[in-house]
Short mmCIF file of C-alpha atoms in Angstrom, two decimals:
data_model
loop_
_atom_site.label_atom_id
_atom_site.label_comp_id
_atom_site.label_asym_id
_atom_site.label_seq_id
_atom_site.Cartn_x
_atom_site.Cartn_y
_atom_site.Cartn_z
CA MET A 39 68.93 33.15 -155.50
CA MET A 40 69.43 35.45 -152.52
CA GLY A 41 73.12 35.95 -151.80
CA PRO A 42 74.75 35.25 -148.41
CA GLU A 43 75.19 38.98 -147.69
CA GLN A 44 71.52 39.71 -148.40
CA LEU A 45 70.45 36.84 -146.21
CA ASP A 46 72.76 37.91 -143.41
CA ASN A 47 71.26 41.39 -143.60
CA VAL A 48 67.73 39.93 -143.23
CA LEU A 49 68.76 37.95 -140.14
CA GLN A 50 70.61 40.86 -138.56
CA GLN A 51 67.53 43.03 -139.04
CA ALA A 52 65.42 40.30 -137.42
CA ALA A 53 67.79 40.28 -134.43
CA GLN A 54 67.55 44.05 -134.03
CA ALA A 55 63.77 43.90 -134.28
CA PHE A 56 63.64 41.15 -131.67
CA ASP A 57 65.59 43.22 -129.16
CA VAL A 58 62.80 45.82 -129.31
CA TYR A 59 59.76 43.58 -129.85
CA ARG A 60 60.56 41.13 -127.06
CA VAL A 61 59.49 43.68 -124.44
CA VAL A 62 56.43 45.01 -126.25
CA GLY A 63 53.48 44.67 -123.89
CA GLY A 64 50.63 42.24 -124.34
CA ALA A 65 48.06 44.89 -125.26
CA ARG A 66 50.20 46.26 -128.09
CA LYS A 67 51.02 42.78 -129.40
CA ALA A 68 47.33 41.94 -129.31
CA ALA A 69 46.50 45.07 -131.32
CA PHE A 70 49.16 44.07 -133.88
CA LEU A 71 47.73 40.56 -134.29
CA GLU A 72 44.15 41.85 -134.45
CA ALA A 73 45.16 44.32 -137.14
CA ILE A 74 46.77 41.58 -139.22
CA ALA A 75 43.53 39.59 -139.05
CA ALA A 76 41.49 42.63 -140.09
CA GLY A 77 43.91 43.42 -142.91
CA ILE A 78 43.63 39.92 -144.34
CA GLU A 79 39.84 39.97 -144.07
CA ALA A 80 39.73 43.28 -145.93
CA ILE A 81 41.32 41.73 -149.05
CA THR A 82 39.62 38.33 -148.92
CA ASP A 83 37.99 38.87 -152.31
CA GLU A 84 41.44 39.54 -153.77
CA LEU A 85 43.19 36.67 -152.02
CA VAL A 86 40.72 33.90 -152.90
CA PRO A 87 41.05 33.99 -156.73
CA LEU A 88 44.80 34.48 -156.38
CA ALA A 89 45.10 31.35 -154.24
CA GLN A 90 42.69 29.44 -156.50
CA ALA A 91 44.90 30.08 -159.50
CA GLU A 92 48.02 28.92 -157.67
CA THR A 93 46.70 25.93 -155.68
CA HIS A 94 43.57 24.69 -157.54
CA LEU A 95 41.75 24.64 -154.19
CA PRO A 96 38.03 25.54 -154.36
CA GLU A 97 36.66 28.91 -153.30
CA ALA A 98 34.70 27.59 -150.32
CA ARG A 99 37.76 25.82 -148.93
CA LEU A 100 39.92 28.93 -149.31
CA ARG A 101 37.37 31.24 -147.71
CA GLY A 102 37.07 28.83 -144.82
CA GLU A 103 40.85 28.72 -144.48
CA ILE A 104 41.07 32.51 -144.40
CA GLY A 105 38.52 32.42 -141.59
CA ARG A 106 40.64 29.89 -139.73
CA THR A 107 43.73 32.05 -140.24
CA THR A 108 42.13 35.22 -138.90
CA GLY A 109 40.56 33.23 -136.07
CA GLN A 110 43.98 31.95 -135.06
CA LEU A 111 45.41 35.46 -135.06
CA ARG A 112 42.58 36.72 -132.86
CA ALA A 113 42.91 33.78 -130.49
CA PHE A 114 46.58 34.61 -129.93
CA ALA A 115 45.69 38.28 -129.57
CA ALA A 116 43.27 37.42 -126.77
CA LEU A 117 45.87 35.19 -125.14
CA VAL A 118 48.61 37.82 -124.98
CA ALA A 119 46.19 40.58 -123.99
CA GLU A 120 45.11 38.52 -121.00
CA GLY A 121 48.73 37.77 -120.10
CA HIS A 122 48.38 34.61 -117.98
CA TRP A 123 50.29 32.52 -120.55
CA VAL A 124 53.70 33.65 -119.21
CA GLN A 125 53.25 31.26 -116.23
CA ALA A 126 54.63 33.77 -113.75
CA THR A 127 55.88 31.98 -110.63
CA ILE A 128 57.17 33.63 -107.48
CA ASP A 129 58.82 32.03 -104.47
CA THR A 130 59.38 34.76 -101.93
CA ALA A 131 62.51 35.04 -99.82
CA ARG A 132 62.80 33.54 -96.34
CA PRO A 133 65.91 35.13 -94.84
CA GLU A 134 65.19 33.51 -91.46
CA ARG A 135 65.40 29.96 -92.83
CA LYS A 136 68.14 27.80 -91.29
CA PRO A 137 70.77 26.66 -92.02
CA LEU A 138 70.59 28.67 -95.28
CA ALA A 139 68.42 31.64 -96.13
CA LYS A 140 66.00 31.17 -99.03
CA PRO A 141 66.46 33.68 -101.88
CA ASP A 142 63.65 35.46 -103.72
CA LEU A 143 63.05 33.63 -107.05
CA ARG A 144 60.75 34.79 -109.84
CA LYS A 145 60.26 32.85 -113.06
CA MET A 146 58.35 33.42 -116.29
CA LEU A 147 58.45 32.46 -119.96
CA VAL A 148 60.44 34.67 -122.32
CA PRO A 149 60.73 34.59 -126.15
CA LEU A 150 63.51 32.60 -127.80
CA GLY A 151 64.53 35.03 -130.55
CA PRO A 152 64.15 35.23 -134.34
CA VAL A 153 62.07 32.34 -135.74
CA VAL A 154 62.23 31.00 -139.31
CA VAL A 155 58.91 29.71 -140.67
CA PHE A 156 58.70 27.50 -143.75
CA GLY A 157 55.32 27.85 -145.44
CA ALA A 158 53.29 24.72 -146.23
CA SER A 159 52.11 23.74 -149.70
CA ASN A 160 48.66 22.41 -148.76
CA PHE A 161 47.46 25.34 -146.62
CA PRO A 162 48.23 28.62 -148.42
CA PHE A 163 46.82 30.65 -145.51
CA ALA A 164 46.47 28.70 -142.25
CA PHE A 165 49.95 27.10 -142.33
CA SER A 166 51.77 29.68 -144.40
CA THR A 167 52.69 33.36 -144.28
CA ALA A 168 50.27 34.52 -141.58
CA GLY A 169 49.44 31.02 -140.36
CA GLY A 170 49.67 29.41 -136.96
CA ASP A 171 53.46 29.30 -136.86
CA THR A 172 53.84 32.99 -137.62
CA ALA A 173 50.98 33.99 -135.32
CA SER A 174 52.27 31.96 -132.38
CA ALA A 175 55.85 33.20 -132.80
CA LEU A 176 54.73 36.84 -132.95
CA ALA A 177 52.48 36.27 -129.94
CA ALA A 178 55.44 34.86 -128.02
CA GLY A 179 57.44 38.02 -128.70
CA CYS A 180 59.69 36.67 -131.45
CA SER A 181 60.57 38.29 -134.75
CA VAL A 182 59.71 36.14 -137.77
CA ILE A 183 61.25 35.38 -141.15
CA VAL A 184 58.90 33.47 -143.47
CA LYS A 185 60.28 31.49 -146.39
CA SER A 186 57.28 31.22 -148.68
CA HIS A 187 56.35 27.96 -150.38
CA PRO A 188 56.95 27.96 -154.16
CA ALA A 189 53.48 26.45 -154.73
CA HIS A 190 51.76 29.78 -154.01
CA PRO A 191 54.31 32.64 -154.12
CA ARG A 192 51.91 35.43 -155.17
CA THR A 193 49.41 34.57 -152.45
CA SER A 194 52.18 34.52 -149.88
CA ALA A 195 53.62 37.83 -151.06
CA ARG A 196 50.21 39.53 -150.87
CA VAL A 197 49.62 38.35 -147.30
CA ALA A 198 53.18 39.37 -146.37
CA ALA A 199 52.48 42.89 -147.65
CA VAL A 200 49.50 43.11 -145.29
CA ILE A 201 51.62 42.12 -142.28
CA THR A 202 54.38 44.59 -143.19
CA THR A 203 51.89 47.42 -143.61
CA VAL A 204 50.13 46.59 -140.35
CA ALA A 205 53.41 46.36 -138.43
CA ARG A 206 54.26 49.88 -139.52
CA ALA A 207 50.78 51.20 -138.75
CA THR A 208 50.71 49.72 -135.24
CA GLY A 209 54.17 50.98 -134.32
CA MET A 210 55.93 47.63 -134.25
CA PRO A 211 59.70 47.62 -134.78
CA ALA A 212 60.90 47.58 -138.37
CA ASP A 213 61.60 44.06 -139.64
CA VAL A 214 59.67 42.28 -136.88
CA PHE A 215 58.29 40.32 -139.86
CA GLN A 216 60.21 39.61 -143.06
CA HIS A 217 59.28 37.58 -146.13
CA ILE A 218 61.65 35.67 -148.41
CA GLU A 219 60.48 34.43 -151.81
CA ASP A 220 63.61 32.49 -152.71
CA SER A 221 62.71 28.81 -153.33
CA SER A 222 66.25 27.43 -153.38
CA ILE A 223 67.32 24.70 -150.99
CA GLU A 224 70.51 26.61 -150.23
CA VAL A 225 68.68 29.63 -148.82
CA GLY A 226 66.59 27.36 -146.59
CA GLN A 227 69.76 25.74 -145.30
CA GLN A 228 71.39 29.11 -144.61
CA LEU A 229 68.34 30.32 -142.72
CA VAL A 230 68.53 27.32 -140.38
CA THR A 231 72.28 27.47 -139.82
CA HIS A 232 72.60 31.24 -139.37
CA PRO A 233 73.60 32.02 -135.76
CA VAL A 234 70.81 34.59 -135.36
CA THR A 235 68.03 32.02 -135.92
CA GLN A 236 66.77 30.58 -132.64
CA ALA A 237 63.96 28.24 -133.77
CA VAL A 238 62.43 26.80 -136.94
CA ALA A 239 58.85 25.83 -137.78
CA PHE A 240 58.19 23.53 -140.75
CA THR A 241 55.22 21.68 -142.23
CA GLY A 242 55.93 19.24 -145.04
CA SER A 243 57.61 15.98 -145.93
CA GLN A 244 59.67 13.83 -143.59
CA GLN A 245 62.63 14.17 -145.93
CA GLY A 246 62.47 17.97 -145.81
CA GLY A 247 61.78 18.18 -142.09
CA MET A 248 64.60 15.84 -141.14
CA ALA A 249 67.06 17.67 -143.39
CA LEU A 250 66.33 20.88 -141.46
CA TYR A 251 66.40 19.06 -138.12
CA ARG A 252 69.87 17.62 -138.82
CA LEU A 253 71.20 21.00 -139.93
CA ALA A 254 69.95 22.61 -136.74
CA ALA A 255 71.42 19.84 -134.59
CA GLN A 256 74.85 20.23 -136.22
CA ARG A 257 75.13 23.93 -135.43
CA PRO A 258 77.69 25.01 -132.82
CA ASP A 259 74.60 26.08 -130.84
CA PRO A 260 71.82 23.59 -131.75
CA ILE A 261 68.32 25.05 -132.01
CA PRO A 262 64.86 23.43 -131.97
CA VAL A 263 63.13 22.52 -135.23
CA PHE A 264 59.40 22.02 -134.81
CA ALA A 265 58.60 19.96 -137.88
CA GLU A 266 55.27 18.37 -138.71
CA MET A 267 56.19 15.76 -141.28
CA GLY A 268 53.32 13.43 -142.08
CA SER A 269 51.06 10.75 -140.73
CA VAL A 270 48.91 7.84 -141.94
CA ASN A 271 46.40 8.42 -139.13
CA PRO A 272 45.25 4.83 -138.52
CA VAL A 273 41.52 4.28 -138.08
CA VAL A 274 40.35 1.20 -136.15
CA VAL A 275 36.83 -0.13 -136.79
CA LEU A 276 35.39 -2.68 -134.34
CA PRO A 277 32.97 -5.40 -135.54
CA GLU A 278 29.68 -4.40 -133.89
CA ILE A 279 29.61 -0.86 -135.26
CA ILE A 280 29.92 -2.24 -138.79
CA LYS A 281 26.55 -3.93 -138.29
CA THR A 282 24.83 -0.98 -136.60
CA ASN A 283 26.17 2.01 -138.56
CA THR A 284 25.43 1.47 -142.24
CA ALA A 285 26.54 5.02 -143.06
CA LEU A 286 30.10 4.37 -141.90
CA PRO A 287 31.57 3.41 -145.33
CA THR A 288 30.25 6.67 -146.80
CA ILE A 289 31.59 8.69 -143.86
CA LEU A 290 35.05 7.17 -144.20
CA ALA A 291 35.09 7.56 -147.99
CA ALA A 292 34.22 11.26 -147.67
CA SER A 293 37.13 11.74 -145.28
CA ILE A 294 39.52 9.91 -147.62
CA VAL A 295 38.67 12.11 -150.63
CA GLN A 296 38.21 15.39 -148.75
CA GLY A 297 40.51 18.05 -150.19
CA VAL A 298 41.81 15.42 -152.65
CA GLY A 299 43.39 13.71 -149.64
CA GLN A 300 45.87 16.55 -149.17
CA PHE A 301 45.57 16.81 -145.40
CA CYS A 302 48.13 15.73 -142.82
CA THR A 303 45.21 14.05 -141.01
CA ASN A 304 43.93 12.06 -144.00
CA PRO A 305 42.87 8.51 -142.90
CA GLY A 306 45.52 6.50 -144.76
CA LEU A 307 45.04 3.15 -142.97
CA LEU A 308 41.80 1.47 -141.87
CA PHE A 309 42.20 -1.47 -139.46
CA ILE A 310 39.10 -3.66 -139.36
CA LEU A 311 38.41 -6.74 -137.26
CA ARG A 312 36.70 -9.61 -139.05
CA GLY A 313 33.05 -10.13 -138.16
CA ASP A 314 29.55 -10.32 -139.56
CA GLY A 315 28.95 -7.67 -142.16
CA LEU A 316 32.59 -7.14 -143.12
CA GLY A 317 32.01 -8.14 -146.76
CA GLY A 318 29.17 -5.68 -147.17
CA PHE A 319 31.17 -2.94 -145.44
CA LEU A 320 34.13 -3.38 -147.81
CA THR A 321 31.86 -3.45 -150.86
CA ALA A 322 30.12 -0.27 -149.76
CA LEU A 323 33.44 1.46 -149.09
CA GLY A 324 34.79 0.41 -152.49
CA ASP A 325 31.61 1.62 -154.21
CA ALA A 326 31.73 4.98 -152.44
CA ILE A 327 35.32 5.54 -153.62
CA HIS A 328 34.44 4.30 -157.13
CA ASN A 329 31.61 6.83 -157.33
CA SER A 330 33.84 9.73 -156.29
CA ALA A 331 35.61 11.93 -158.80
CA PRO A 332 39.28 12.68 -159.40
CA GLY A 333 40.37 16.05 -158.05
CA THR A 334 43.00 18.52 -159.10
CA MET A 335 45.91 18.43 -156.68
CA LEU A 336 48.01 21.34 -155.51
CA HIS A 337 50.55 20.97 -158.29
CA THR A 338 51.84 18.40 -160.78
CA GLY A 339 54.69 17.36 -158.49
CA ILE A 340 52.30 16.28 -155.73
CA ALA A 341 50.02 14.56 -158.26
CA LYS A 342 52.94 12.66 -159.78
CA ASN A 343 54.26 11.59 -156.39
CA TYR A 344 50.78 10.43 -155.39
CA SER A 345 50.43 8.28 -158.51
CA ILE A 346 53.85 6.71 -157.99
CA LYS A 347 53.29 5.91 -154.31
CA LYS A 348 49.76 4.62 -154.90
CA ALA A 349 50.97 2.35 -157.69
CA ASN A 350 53.75 1.04 -155.46
CA ALA A 351 51.33 0.33 -152.59
CA THR A 352 48.78 -1.48 -154.74
CA ALA A 353 51.54 -3.58 -156.37
CA GLN A 354 52.66 -5.09 -153.05
CA ALA A 355 52.05 -8.75 -152.29
CA GLY A 356 48.57 -9.49 -150.97
CA VAL A 357 47.11 -6.07 -151.84
CA GLU A 358 43.73 -5.99 -153.63
CA VAL A 359 42.06 -2.84 -154.97
CA LEU A 360 38.52 -2.49 -153.60
CA GLY A 361 37.52 0.59 -155.51
CA THR A 362 38.96 3.36 -157.65
CA ALA A 363 37.43 6.40 -159.29
CA MET A 364 37.43 7.18 -162.98
CA ASN A 365 40.71 7.98 -164.65
CA ALA A 366 42.28 11.40 -164.23
CA HIS A 367 41.74 13.98 -166.96
CA ASP A 368 45.32 15.23 -166.79
CA ASP A 369 48.55 14.88 -164.80
CA THR A 370 47.44 17.32 -162.11
CA GLN A 371 44.62 15.10 -160.83
CA GLY A 372 44.59 12.47 -158.10
CA VAL A 373 42.37 9.42 -158.53
CA PRO A 374 40.69 8.26 -155.27
CA THR A 375 41.50 4.63 -154.49
CA VAL A 376 40.92 2.20 -151.62
CA ALA A 377 42.68 -1.17 -151.33
CA ARG A 378 42.83 -4.00 -148.81
CA VAL A 379 45.44 -6.37 -147.41
CA HIS A 380 45.51 -8.94 -144.63
CA ALA A 381 47.25 -7.98 -141.40
CA ARG A 382 49.92 -10.69 -141.76
CA ASP A 383 51.04 -9.22 -145.12
CA PHE A 384 50.87 -5.70 -143.74
CA ILE A 385 52.97 -6.50 -140.68
CA ARG A 386 55.89 -7.93 -142.65
CA ASN A 387 55.94 -5.28 -145.38
CA PRO A 388 57.20 -1.83 -144.26
CA ALA A 389 56.39 -0.41 -147.70
CA LEU A 390 52.71 -0.55 -146.74
CA HIS A 391 53.28 1.52 -143.59
CA GLU A 392 54.31 4.64 -145.53
CA GLU A 393 52.09 7.64 -146.17
CA VAL A 394 50.54 7.98 -149.63
CA PHE A 395 49.77 11.71 -149.70
CA GLY A 396 46.47 11.97 -151.53
CA PRO A 397 43.00 10.35 -151.71
CA PHE A 398 44.14 6.81 -150.93
CA SER A 399 43.49 4.47 -148.03
CA LEU A 400 44.50 0.89 -147.30
CA VAL A 401 42.20 -1.43 -145.38
CA ILE A 402 43.98 -3.95 -143.14
CA THR A 403 41.73 -6.86 -142.14
CA CYS A 404 42.61 -8.51 -138.84
CA ASP A 405 41.46 -11.92 -137.60
CA SER A 406 41.75 -11.09 -133.88
CA ILE A 407 42.34 -8.28 -131.44
CA ASP A 408 45.86 -9.61 -130.85
CA GLU A 409 46.61 -9.46 -134.58
CA LEU A 410 45.20 -5.94 -134.68
CA ARG A 411 47.50 -4.85 -131.86
CA GLU A 412 50.47 -6.47 -133.60
CA ALA A 413 49.67 -4.60 -136.80
CA LEU A 414 49.34 -1.28 -134.97
CA ALA A 415 52.62 -1.93 -133.17
CA ALA A 416 54.36 -2.01 -136.57
CA LEU A 417 53.53 1.66 -137.09
CA PRO A 418 55.67 4.64 -136.02
CA GLY A 419 54.26 7.78 -134.37
CA GLN A 420 51.18 9.47 -135.81
CA LEU A 421 49.33 12.75 -135.50
CA THR A 422 46.02 10.98 -134.87
CA THR A 423 44.37 7.63 -134.35
CA SER A 424 40.61 7.00 -134.58
CA LEU A 425 38.49 4.30 -132.96
CA PHE A 426 34.99 3.42 -134.15
CA GLY A 427 32.83 1.16 -131.98
CA THR A 428 29.56 0.87 -130.14
CA THR A 429 29.42 2.08 -126.56
CA ALA A 430 29.66 -1.50 -125.32
CA GLU A 431 32.61 -2.32 -127.62
CA LEU A 432 34.58 0.76 -126.62
CA GLY A 433 34.05 -0.01 -122.95
CA GLN A 434 35.84 -3.32 -123.42
CA GLN A 435 38.90 -1.89 -125.19
CA ALA A 436 40.88 -0.05 -122.51
CA GLY A 437 43.98 -1.99 -123.56
CA LEU A 438 43.55 -1.04 -127.22
CA VAL A 439 43.01 2.61 -126.27
CA ALA A 440 46.24 2.53 -124.23
CA ALA A 441 48.11 1.01 -127.20
CA LEU A 442 46.78 3.67 -129.57
CA GLN A 443 47.71 6.46 -127.14
CA LYS A 444 51.37 5.47 -127.44
CA ARG A 445 51.19 6.03 -131.18
CA CYS A 446 49.61 9.48 -131.49
CA GLY A 447 48.96 12.97 -130.17
CA ARG A 448 45.18 12.94 -130.58
CA MET A 449 42.64 10.10 -130.47
CA ILE A 450 39.21 10.47 -132.05
CA PHE A 451 36.26 8.31 -130.97
CA ASN A 452 33.60 7.56 -133.60
CA GLY A 453 34.82 10.36 -135.82
CA VAL A 454 37.15 10.88 -138.77
CA PRO A 455 40.56 12.56 -138.28
CA THR A 456 40.11 15.22 -140.96
CA GLY A 457 39.05 18.52 -139.44
CA VAL A 458 41.31 20.09 -136.81
CA GLU A 459 39.60 22.37 -134.33
CA VAL A 460 41.66 25.46 -133.47
CA CYS A 461 41.44 25.79 -129.68
CA LYS A 462 43.57 25.50 -126.56
CA ALA A 463 42.76 21.81 -125.98
CA MET A 464 43.81 20.76 -129.50
CA GLN A 465 46.97 18.67 -129.81
CA HIS A 466 48.30 18.70 -133.36
CA GLY A 467 51.56 16.87 -132.97
CA GLY A 468 52.64 13.35 -132.16
CA PRO A 469 55.51 10.93 -131.62
CA PHE A 470 58.25 10.82 -134.24
CA PRO A 471 58.10 10.80 -137.23
CA ALA A 472 54.79 12.66 -137.16
CA THR A 473 56.69 15.53 -135.56
CA THR A 474 60.17 16.14 -134.24
CA ASP A 475 58.90 16.93 -130.73
CA ALA A 476 55.69 15.32 -129.46
CA ARG A 477 55.56 17.65 -126.44
CA PHE A 478 54.23 20.52 -128.55
CA THR A 479 51.32 21.37 -130.84
CA SER A 480 51.27 23.45 -134.01
CA VAL A 481 47.53 24.19 -133.74
CA GLY A 482 45.76 26.10 -130.97
CA THR A 483 47.06 28.73 -128.60
CA ASP A 484 49.43 26.29 -126.88
CA ALA A 485 51.50 26.44 -130.11
CA LEU A 486 53.05 29.57 -128.61
CA TYR A 487 55.03 27.45 -126.12
CA ARG A 488 57.33 26.24 -128.91
CA PHE A 489 58.95 29.65 -129.06
CA VAL A 490 59.57 30.53 -125.42
CA ARG A 491 61.87 29.40 -122.61
CA PRO A 492 61.70 29.71 -118.82
CA PHE A 493 63.84 32.37 -117.16
CA SER A 494 64.38 33.05 -113.43
CA TYR A 495 65.35 36.24 -111.60
CA GLN A 496 67.02 35.74 -108.20
CA ASP A 497 66.95 38.57 -105.67
CA ALA A 498 66.37 41.08 -108.46
CA PRO A 499 65.61 44.72 -107.59
CA GLU A 500 61.94 45.53 -108.12
CA ALA A 501 62.78 48.17 -110.73
CA LEU A 502 64.50 45.58 -112.95
CA LEU A 503 61.66 43.08 -112.89
CA PRO A 504 59.21 42.87 -115.81
CA PRO A 505 55.62 43.88 -114.94
CA GLU A 506 54.53 40.24 -114.78
CA LEU A 507 56.82 39.59 -111.79
CA ARG A 508 56.55 42.83 -109.83
CA ASN A 509 55.08 42.81 -106.36
CA ASP A 510 51.99 44.87 -107.22
CA ASN A 511 51.06 42.73 -110.28
CA PRO A 512 50.03 45.76 -112.39
CA GLN A 513 48.56 43.54 -115.14
CA ARG A 514 46.46 41.51 -112.66
CA ILE A 515 47.55 38.25 -114.28
CA LEU A 516 47.27 34.87 -112.60
CA ARG A 517 50.53 33.99 -110.84
CA CYS A 518 51.74 31.17 -108.63
CA ILE A 519 53.00 32.78 -105.41
CA ASP A 520 54.52 30.45 -102.85
CA ASN A 521 52.72 27.49 -104.48
CA LYS A 522 49.29 29.15 -104.58
CA TRP A 523 47.66 30.54 -107.74
CA THR A 524 46.35 34.06 -107.30
CA THR A 525 45.98 37.46 -108.97
CA GLU A 526 46.84 39.26 -105.73
CA SER A 527 49.99 41.28 -105.06
CA VAL A 528 53.01 39.90 -103.27
CA LEU A 529 52.70 40.79 -99.61
CA ALA A 530 55.43 43.10 -98.38
#
């Protein structure tokens, strides 16, 4: 385990790097991020088998994830090169105003400081060493310390070596990125509580995320912890679409088993209103799951936890198994399963509201729209909700849509929740306990806003202002001047 002195040295180096990196211009930061993406692409054929051996994920999935990772890096590079993201705002002085003169005020977003990133187990690239958390923190102007996940240490170390090499080659300050391979809980705790750390990003269990959140809140100077902690992603299916879309059971089953259910957006609960065709729908869904195959999970710990939680869910009062795949070949595999329960049993049993991380989904049958709303109201915050219905049905459910909005950060219409587009409009976050702060996203370029804060200059000399706030606007970025958005200079 890394000793306290070693860890303190890592954090002090991160602080020194931040003091230099925080004022690095957008073009240079963009070149740094672009170079990281190119460096990762250059060793794709080395990274894929390495990650396969450590995570059991298939080649196609890993190659796609590397593409997502490099795409994220390039998206942030484009963002910082353009420069508008700083939200520069200028209110010019009015010395003639009575009874008090108005000062000159200029505001923009500035980086928080060193950020600690905890790598995720289920995404060895996109949510790990060079993933969205690291990319967005570096784009914001923060130095980064990554604590790698013990599920894929060699993959993480290889990616970290690329970032370190690229940082040196592009002239970034030493230690702007650092990588820690210690898997102990104590080191994680020390990283969060160290006074140099200014923010934390985490993807994982609610237990782990809340432990970090509490540590950060108990510091003499509390800091934000942006934790994504899990979600059952309720899917609501209205009666008419069951009769008109015969492919729906197959579509839902494919989403349930995708990636052996190891996605934070896996559809864990399916709420279905009773109506004509319900019996056939449930039979088809059960058959589709039965005909699927067990899959190797990320590691034996996740597989064991899945089996325990699935067994607990299916043992609850009123729960009936609709379909299950063939038995697992060994203790690393997860067996796809779908079960059903009536809404009244679901509502009064909190054990059925919990996430079962893996290829499992529970169908909740509801006798009325009021019962459906009551069942949904029993759930805490989620990353996503989905609503399937015909055009006519959806048009009649404004109240249901409003109820679902309160529960999530993203709502999908006639689509499954698995698959998260990486773009500015994506919201990957939701009300607690899906995340610790529903105002932010961990996917898309808006993820950068987790690691910045607003800062105002009042009556500052022009020479002391950053380029983004100077009168002549040398970067030609979009700024709000006296309540009007423009790229023009401030008039003398």
